Short mmCIF file of C-alpha atoms in Angstrom, two decimals:
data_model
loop_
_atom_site.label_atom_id
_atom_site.label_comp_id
_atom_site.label_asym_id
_atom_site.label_seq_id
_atom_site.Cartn_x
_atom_site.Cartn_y
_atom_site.Cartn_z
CA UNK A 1 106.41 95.92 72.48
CA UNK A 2 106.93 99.43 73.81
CA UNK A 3 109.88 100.55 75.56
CA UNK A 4 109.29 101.11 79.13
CA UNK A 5 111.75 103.35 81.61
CA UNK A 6 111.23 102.47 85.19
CA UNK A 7 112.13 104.89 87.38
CA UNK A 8 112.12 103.58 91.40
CA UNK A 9 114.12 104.04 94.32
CA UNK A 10 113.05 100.71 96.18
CA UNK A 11 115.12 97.78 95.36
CA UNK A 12 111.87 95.42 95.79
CA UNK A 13 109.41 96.97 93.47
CA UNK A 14 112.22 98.12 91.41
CA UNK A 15 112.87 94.38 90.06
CA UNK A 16 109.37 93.15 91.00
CA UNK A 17 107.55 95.47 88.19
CA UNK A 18 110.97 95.41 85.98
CA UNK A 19 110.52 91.22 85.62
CA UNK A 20 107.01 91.54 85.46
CA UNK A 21 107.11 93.45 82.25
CA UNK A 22 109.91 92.18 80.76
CA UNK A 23 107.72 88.52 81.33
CA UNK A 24 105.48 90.57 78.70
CA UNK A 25 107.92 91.23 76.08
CA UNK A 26 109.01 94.72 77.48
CA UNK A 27 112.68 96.15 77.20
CA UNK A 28 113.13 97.85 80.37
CA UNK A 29 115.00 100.05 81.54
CA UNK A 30 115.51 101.21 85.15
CA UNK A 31 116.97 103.76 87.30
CA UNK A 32 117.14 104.29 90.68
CA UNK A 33 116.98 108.01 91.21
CA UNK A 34 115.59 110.80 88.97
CA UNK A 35 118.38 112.22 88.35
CA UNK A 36 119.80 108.88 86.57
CA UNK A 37 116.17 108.40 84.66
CA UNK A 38 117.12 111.51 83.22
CA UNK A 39 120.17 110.51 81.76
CA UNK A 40 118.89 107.34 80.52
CA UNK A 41 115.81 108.84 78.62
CA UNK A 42 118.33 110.29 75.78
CA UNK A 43 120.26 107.04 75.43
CA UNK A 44 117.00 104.62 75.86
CA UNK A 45 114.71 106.25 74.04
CA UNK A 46 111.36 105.03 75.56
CA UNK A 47 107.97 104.88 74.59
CA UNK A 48 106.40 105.53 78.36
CA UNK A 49 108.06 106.39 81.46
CA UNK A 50 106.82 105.23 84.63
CA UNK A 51 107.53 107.05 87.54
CA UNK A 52 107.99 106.63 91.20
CA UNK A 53 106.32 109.77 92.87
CA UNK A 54 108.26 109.46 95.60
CA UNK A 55 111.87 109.71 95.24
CA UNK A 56 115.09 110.60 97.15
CA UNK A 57 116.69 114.04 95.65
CA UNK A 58 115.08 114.74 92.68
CA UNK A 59 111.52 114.01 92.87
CA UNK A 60 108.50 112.43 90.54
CA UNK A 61 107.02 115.72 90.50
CA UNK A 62 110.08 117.79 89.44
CA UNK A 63 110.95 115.36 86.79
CA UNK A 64 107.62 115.36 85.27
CA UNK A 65 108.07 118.97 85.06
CA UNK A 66 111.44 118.56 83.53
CA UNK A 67 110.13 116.20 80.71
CA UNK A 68 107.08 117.97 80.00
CA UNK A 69 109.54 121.08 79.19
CA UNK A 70 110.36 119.19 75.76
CA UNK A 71 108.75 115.91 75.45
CA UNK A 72 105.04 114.73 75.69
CA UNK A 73 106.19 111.09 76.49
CA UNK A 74 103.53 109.02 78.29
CA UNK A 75 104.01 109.50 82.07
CA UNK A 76 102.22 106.91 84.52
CA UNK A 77 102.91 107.96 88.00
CA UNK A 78 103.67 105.20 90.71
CA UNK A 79 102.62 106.40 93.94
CA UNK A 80 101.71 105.07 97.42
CA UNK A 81 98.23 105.07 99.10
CA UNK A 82 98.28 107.98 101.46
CA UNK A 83 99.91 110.47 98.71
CA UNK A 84 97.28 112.41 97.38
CA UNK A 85 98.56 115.55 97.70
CA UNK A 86 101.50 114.80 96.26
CA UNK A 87 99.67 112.62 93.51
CA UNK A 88 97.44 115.68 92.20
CA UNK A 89 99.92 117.72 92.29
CA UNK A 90 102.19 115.09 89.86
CA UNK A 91 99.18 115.10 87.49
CA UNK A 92 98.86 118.77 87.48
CA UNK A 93 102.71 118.48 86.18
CA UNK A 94 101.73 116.42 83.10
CA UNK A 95 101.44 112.77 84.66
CA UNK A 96 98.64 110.98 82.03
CA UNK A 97 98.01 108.00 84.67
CA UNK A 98 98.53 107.07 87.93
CA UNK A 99 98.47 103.85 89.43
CA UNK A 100 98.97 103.13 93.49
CA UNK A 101 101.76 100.61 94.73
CA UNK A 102 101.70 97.74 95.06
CA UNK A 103 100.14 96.85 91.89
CA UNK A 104 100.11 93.63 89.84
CA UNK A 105 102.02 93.08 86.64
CA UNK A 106 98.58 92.81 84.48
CA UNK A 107 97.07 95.93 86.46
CA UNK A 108 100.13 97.54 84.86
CA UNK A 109 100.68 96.48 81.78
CA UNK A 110 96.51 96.85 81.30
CA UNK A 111 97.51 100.93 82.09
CA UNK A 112 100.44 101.10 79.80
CA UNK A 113 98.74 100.15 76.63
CA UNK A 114 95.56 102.47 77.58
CA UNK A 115 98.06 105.17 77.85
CA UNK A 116 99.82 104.22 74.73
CA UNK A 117 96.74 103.02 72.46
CA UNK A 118 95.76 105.57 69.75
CA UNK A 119 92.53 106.47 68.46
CA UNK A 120 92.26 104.80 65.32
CA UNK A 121 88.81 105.45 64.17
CA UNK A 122 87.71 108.86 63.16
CA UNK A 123 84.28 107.81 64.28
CA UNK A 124 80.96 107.48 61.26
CA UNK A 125 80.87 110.06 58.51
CA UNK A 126 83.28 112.23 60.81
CA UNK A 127 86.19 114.27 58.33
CA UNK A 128 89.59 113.59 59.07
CA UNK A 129 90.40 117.42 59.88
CA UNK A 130 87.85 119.40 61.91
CA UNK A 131 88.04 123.05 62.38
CA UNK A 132 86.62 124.38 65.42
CA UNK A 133 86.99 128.40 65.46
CA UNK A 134 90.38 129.10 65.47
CA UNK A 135 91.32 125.22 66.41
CA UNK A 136 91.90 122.22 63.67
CA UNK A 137 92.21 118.95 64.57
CA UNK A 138 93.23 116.49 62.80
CA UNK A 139 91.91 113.61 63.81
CA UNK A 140 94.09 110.68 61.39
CA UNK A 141 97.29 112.85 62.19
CA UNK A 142 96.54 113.06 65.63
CA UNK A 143 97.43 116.39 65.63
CA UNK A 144 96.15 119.51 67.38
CA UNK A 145 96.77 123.40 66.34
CA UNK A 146 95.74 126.83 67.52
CA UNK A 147 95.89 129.75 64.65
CA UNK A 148 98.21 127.53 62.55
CA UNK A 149 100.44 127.19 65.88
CA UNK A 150 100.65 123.32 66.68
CA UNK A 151 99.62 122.45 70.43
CA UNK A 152 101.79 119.99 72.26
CA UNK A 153 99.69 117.75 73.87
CA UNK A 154 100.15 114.68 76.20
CA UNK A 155 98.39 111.52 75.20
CA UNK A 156 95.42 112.22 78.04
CA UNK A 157 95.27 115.30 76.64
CA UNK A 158 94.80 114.41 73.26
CA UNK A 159 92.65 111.81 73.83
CA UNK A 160 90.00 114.21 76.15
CA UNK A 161 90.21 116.39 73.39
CA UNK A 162 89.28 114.45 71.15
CA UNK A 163 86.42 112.30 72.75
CA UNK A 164 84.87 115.35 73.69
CA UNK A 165 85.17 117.30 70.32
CA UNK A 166 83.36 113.82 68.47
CA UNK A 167 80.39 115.04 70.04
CA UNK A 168 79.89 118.65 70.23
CA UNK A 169 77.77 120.15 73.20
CA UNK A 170 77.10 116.10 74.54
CA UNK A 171 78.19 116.95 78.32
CA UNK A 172 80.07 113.72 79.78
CA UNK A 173 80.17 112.82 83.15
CA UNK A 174 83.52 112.46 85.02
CA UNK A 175 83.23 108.96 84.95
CA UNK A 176 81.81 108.02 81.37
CA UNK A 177 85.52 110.01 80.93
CA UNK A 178 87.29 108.06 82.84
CA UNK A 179 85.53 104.86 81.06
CA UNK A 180 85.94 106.17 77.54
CA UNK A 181 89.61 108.29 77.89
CA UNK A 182 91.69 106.60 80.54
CA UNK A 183 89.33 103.20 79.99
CA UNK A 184 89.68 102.54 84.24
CA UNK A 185 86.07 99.87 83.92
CA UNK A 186 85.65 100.93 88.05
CA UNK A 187 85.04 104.13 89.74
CA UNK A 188 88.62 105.74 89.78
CA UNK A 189 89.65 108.84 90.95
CA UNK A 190 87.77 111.66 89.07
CA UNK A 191 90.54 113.76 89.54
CA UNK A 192 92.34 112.47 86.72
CA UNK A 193 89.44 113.96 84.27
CA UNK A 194 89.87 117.99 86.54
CA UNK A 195 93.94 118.01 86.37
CA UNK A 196 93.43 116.86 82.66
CA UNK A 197 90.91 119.31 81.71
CA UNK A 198 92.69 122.30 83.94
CA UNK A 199 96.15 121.46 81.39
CA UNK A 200 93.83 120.84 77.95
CA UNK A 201 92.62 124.40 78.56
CA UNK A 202 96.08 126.53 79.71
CA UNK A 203 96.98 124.92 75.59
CA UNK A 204 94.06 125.41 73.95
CA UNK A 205 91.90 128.48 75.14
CA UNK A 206 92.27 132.20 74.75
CA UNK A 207 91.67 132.34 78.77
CA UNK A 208 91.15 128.74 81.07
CA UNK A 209 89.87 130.83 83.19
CA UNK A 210 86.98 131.45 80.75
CA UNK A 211 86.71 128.48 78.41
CA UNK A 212 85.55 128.35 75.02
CA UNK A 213 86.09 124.71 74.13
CA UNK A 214 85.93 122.81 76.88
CA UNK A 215 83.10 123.71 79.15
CA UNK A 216 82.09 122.64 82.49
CA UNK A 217 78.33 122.01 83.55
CA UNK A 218 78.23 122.07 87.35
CA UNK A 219 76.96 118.62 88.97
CA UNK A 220 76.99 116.71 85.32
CA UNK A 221 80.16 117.53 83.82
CA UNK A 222 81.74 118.18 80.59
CA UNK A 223 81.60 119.46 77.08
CA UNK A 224 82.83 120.66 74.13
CA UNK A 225 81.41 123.55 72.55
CA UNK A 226 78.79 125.24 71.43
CA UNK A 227 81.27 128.03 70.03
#
């Protein structure tokens, strides 16, 4: 089972979402403030990191920030109803999920392996390694480069990309992504798909400002391609 570290200042949730995954088979580990979630991600070693936005010194967003300098581990933000300032901007740091307190064990856990689950299947007749222009993917690597430059790329990341590259010039609404990338079944908050696109592009095109990849079609949505 993967290796979860919990970091969350309130005693409460703290142990209720630490027993509820270790129920599931989880090691846990769990910190209290940021700054001690950074120490512990050396030593622990985990496989996703979920993260209190809200959090005395150091905060969710700044230590998103600070992982995302050297690390693409999965990031699920914990965050209260009310914060949605504070929860795009956490997402615009690197945050691949979100999920509002409280929250049940299952609703959890059902967001951890989403996060973690890779793409296994290619998809029918599709190569392994696609070039596209100056960018390859490798699809059974799960790998991503840019003029022979490999592109670090978080796990929502790679996953848009690659959904949306499987079907070249198919434009996909905001909420067949949501569906298909994050797999939320209900209408969740599109703006996981913009702050995930707006990141995909400042790694992978010339100018975001100007995409070449990964187009938007006002009022339907998006695409990848034509090039």
């Amino acid at each position: 089972m993967p290796r979860v570290l919990l970091i969350e200042d309130d005693p409460a949730v703290r142990e209720g979402v630490e027993l509820g995954l270790r129920r599931r088979g989880h090691e846990v580990r769990s910190a209290a403030t940021g700054e001690a979630g950074l120490a512990a991600l050396g030593e622990f070693r985990p496989d996703l990191l979920l993260l209190d936005l809200m959090l005395p010194g150091m905060n969710g967003v700044q230590i998103c920030r600070r992982v995302r300098e050297d690390s693409q581990l999965p990031i699920i933000m914990l965050t209260a109803r009310g914060d949605d300032f504070d929860m795009i901007v956490g997402l615009e740091a690197g945050a691949d999920d979100y999920i509002v307190k409280p929250a049940r064990p299952d609703v959890i856990e059902a967001r951890i392996r989403a996060v973690l689950r890779r793409i296994e299947d290619t998809g029918p007749g599709r190569p392994a390694t696609e070039i596209h222009g100056d960018l390859t993917i490798d699809r059974a690597g799960l790998t991503v480069t840019k003029a022979g430059r490999h592109l670090a790329l978080a796990p929502s990341e790679l996953k848009l990309l690659l959904h949306l590259s499987a079907a070249p010039e198919q434009v996909f609404s905001r909420q067949q992504l949501l569906e298909h990338v994050w797999e939320h079944s209900y209408h969740a908050d599109a703006r996981l798909v913009d702050a995930c696109v707006r990141r995909l592009r400042n790694k992978i095109e010339d100018d975001s400002g100007t995409p070449r990849y990964v187009q938007t079609l006002r009022g339907f949505g998006y695409r990848f391609g034509p090039l």
